[in-house]
Amino acid sequence: MTAHAPPSRRDRLLAAVTWPRFLVAGLALTGVVLVLPGWPGEILWDAVPVLSCAAMVVGLRRHRGPAVRAWWWLTAGVTWWALSDLGWTTWYVRVGGDDAQIPWWYDVVYMVAYPLLAGGLARLPRNSLRDRHETATMDAVVVVAGAALLYWSLVFRGVLREGVPVDPGQVVAVLSLAMSLGVAFMVSRLWFRYGNDNGAYLLLGWGVAASMVGDVVYTVTLTGDGAPGISLLDTSLAESVGSAGWLVWFVLFGAAALHPGVVAASPDATPDHSFTVARGVIFFLTASIGPTTLLLSSHVGGTVTMAWSDLAVPLLTVTALTAFLVARLVVGTSTAQLRAIQLDRQAAELSQALREQGELQLRLSHQALHDPLTGLGNRTRFTDRLSAPRRRGADRRAVLMLDLDGFKTVNDDHGHHAGDDLLAGVARRLRRVVGDDDTLARLGGDEFAVVLEEADEADARDVAWRVVHALAEPFLVDGHTVRVTSSVGVRVVDPSLDPREILRDADLALYAAKAAGKNQVCVFEPGMRVAHDRRSTIAEGLQHAVARGELVVHYQPVVSLGSGRVQSVEALLRWQSPAGLVMPDAFIPVAEETGLIVPIGEHVLRRACADARPWFEAHGVAVHVNVSGRQLRRPEIVDQVLGALADAGLPGPALVLEITETELLTAEAPDAGHVVTHLSRLREHGVRVAIDDFGTGYSSLAHLQRLPVDLVKIDGAFTRFAAEPGDEGRRRRALASAIVDLCASLDLPAVAEQIETADEAEALRALGCPEGQGYLFGRPSPREEITALLGGPDRLSTVPQPRAPGRTPRRV
């Protein structure tokens, strides 16, 4: 790390030279020159331009940038003038005397400075004549024309009064003034373009003005004595004023080069009030000072005689000046008109943009509150409308929550585009049923909601059933006729409830409608909220039941109705929660809804396989495990079952998977195909499959032929009435007999469930049912009790003996 060297004394001195300090010091030195008589004042004169040149060099070395090149031209012009002044002073020092006046040709040396100054001004940013700026250019021409008329009145008119001048000094002086007009034009154009925004440019303008004053006074007093000294004590007041103008010019140029505006990027002058007033004052002085000076300088006697030039030149100049002023006015007016047209066009474009923005905002607002597929309101729109206060005169409102039954099947069978067409068709039918004053929304998927205005419970129920009937009609979708049904939940709005609570209650009513068999209407009742809270509590407890070891497996024997021997046991789950024992019918449906049945089912499967190993090895007793349709639809079910068997050391025949008939037959494609495939793969490994609760669903011979089934468990609704007298008993026995005969014809062993009495067991055995299960043979018990049961007598004492020896079960 290198340390910065402290600034030297020279650097500190140069840093102290700022433009305000130099301006004050230079003007003070000019005042001293004007009051110091004799040769000292004449020699001190040259100190001002020399110091100004040094200040310009310091300033330009401090401020670097593209514009600095133009400033170096200006520095060259000032330096040339300062060197010319040094030459003038040297002449006097060496020759001296009144007869040693500077020769006329020496003024030609000064004239070289004008092209340098004009070139430097033209090189400043955006001040080149090639950079078009009509208004600034015409304004500068007006100033130059006014200055030319002033020169004519004070100088040229007197010189040309006697014809063509023959004095070379006068000719050179006139040419110098003419060249100075070029410098005045460039600096005027610069000021009219940038105004007072750039301090450096402003100092240049005042410097050129001071130089012009010096030139005019010098030319007017050209016939002076030429004695050394410029002090007020040595010369006339006019000559002192001219000398002061030149000195001020040097000082102002030096201060301008030190000003930060050398590198500042100045914008064009803005049309503020002060700049406009200053422009007007300059135009007025420019147009009036020349003619006024001409009038004051004319000597009027009794008879006025004038040379042609005395009249022609002022008239031509005033005419040109007037023409430029008129042109400036026309250009300004045209510019104003163009700007007005542009402003009108911009105003029209802005107005159009505002209209388009308003339309865009309306579209965005519509999109934010509406469903793009159906055009109905979305959830936000529905919630806003539900939160809005009721309309005047509306006593009550109601909310309908509905979704489609079978929508997934349409999507799977015909594609998502068909599903979109179906949703659009549903929206059209709902619009025909729902009133214009009501709010209809699609909440997402196949779920819709309605806010009914001025509707009580009866009105809401009527509209809900009309919705159910309307949606039950077939739809034509993508060239196919499809049918769906709908379930509707109704909630009459209670003003004391939050919209979220209303939606929750309507959703509970919808859930109840679907649980009632779908294609139903259900009105919310407070008991639904209690049931929902209970389900929520159960679901929350089930989240941790496995990890806490609260889920236990009990086993119920399945026996042979002929021999009384235990053939197998069924694994039945119990939840020993902190609040007490919870039976499966209370928590299994919740586990199904929440998806917790998958990890719970795997836990039961592994526990049952581990417990059944000694039973199967010692007695050949298999274990039945219930599996849900959700488990069977998962692709990993086959690996899970085979893994549980392998970990327990059991063969496939030791396991029977029980699945309800409804799960097999109502699974939507392609899920049903996946279930059948998974079961078929498991059967290849010896695992048997049993249909549970057979007879309550869609029982038919075709189903039993198609499904991969090894065992049929007859629902207890048939077995409980098999021994009852009367017509009902006869009908039940006939159905049970038909099921047993059907299973026998297909070589499918049948198990009668829920046998509770010896009469029921005897009746089922008489019908030819080979196996039974129920409280008569044993309640679900822990593993230890089943082990003790299997270690006892081969025949259960609860199984009745055949009433007629030698009688065999009837077979068809």
mmCIF file of N, CA and C in Angstrom, residues 76 125 144 273 328 462 540 623 654 665 762:
data_model
loop_
_atom_site.group_PDB
_atom_site.id
_atom_site.type_symbol
_atom_site.label_atom_id
_atom_site.label_comp_id
_atom_site.label_asym_id
_atom_site.label_seq_id
_atom_site.Cartn_x
_atom_site.Cartn_y
_atom_site.Cartn_z
ATOM 1 N N ALA A 76 -5.059 30.967 -26.861
ATOM 2 C CA ALA A 76 -4.094 31.418 -27.878
ATOM 3 C C ALA A 76 -4.421 32.827 -28.349
ATOM 4 N N PRO A 125 -18.769 23.361 -27.481
ATOM 5 C CA PRO A 125 -19.812 22.358 -27.762
ATOM 6 C C PRO A 125 -21.099 22.976 -28.282
ATOM 7 N N VAL A 144 -25.383 41.682 -33.857
ATOM 8 C CA VAL A 144 -24.274 42.141 -34.705
ATOM 9 C C VAL A 144 -24.730 43.311 -35.580
ATOM 10 N N HIS A 273 -38.587 33.183 -17.322
ATOM 11 C CA HIS A 273 -39.015 34.586 -17.404
ATOM 12 C C HIS A 273 -37.824 35.535 -17.455
ATOM 13 N N ARG A 328 -37.155 36.765 -37.012
ATOM 14 C CA ARG A 328 -37.077 36.102 -35.688
ATOM 15 C C ARG A 328 -38.462 35.898 -35.102
ATOM 16 N N ASP A 462 -84.360 -25.021 -3.583
ATOM 17 C CA ASP A 462 -84.993 -25.158 -4.894
ATOM 18 C C ASP A 462 -83.996 -24.885 -6.014
ATOM 19 N N GLU A 540 -55.529 -34.980 13.194
ATOM 20 C CA GLU A 540 -54.333 -34.442 13.858
ATOM 21 C C GLU A 540 -53.684 -35.507 14.738
ATOM 22 N N VAL A 623 -52.808 -65.085 7.526
ATOM 23 C CA VAL A 623 -53.280 -63.829 8.097
ATOM 24 C C VAL A 623 -53.946 -63.005 6.997
ATOM 25 N N ALA A 654 -49.112 -67.401 2.907
ATOM 26 C CA ALA A 654 -49.439 -67.077 4.297
ATOM 27 C C ALA A 654 -50.196 -65.756 4.406
ATOM 28 N N LEU A 665 -64.624 -52.194 -7.975
ATOM 29 C CA LEU A 665 -65.528 -51.966 -9.094
ATOM 30 C C LEU A 665 -65.783 -50.503 -9.392
ATOM 31 N N GLU A 762 -75.089 -72.789 12.216
ATOM 32 C CA GLU A 762 -75.706 -74.003 11.713
ATOM 33 C C GLU A 762 -76.421 -73.762 10.402
#
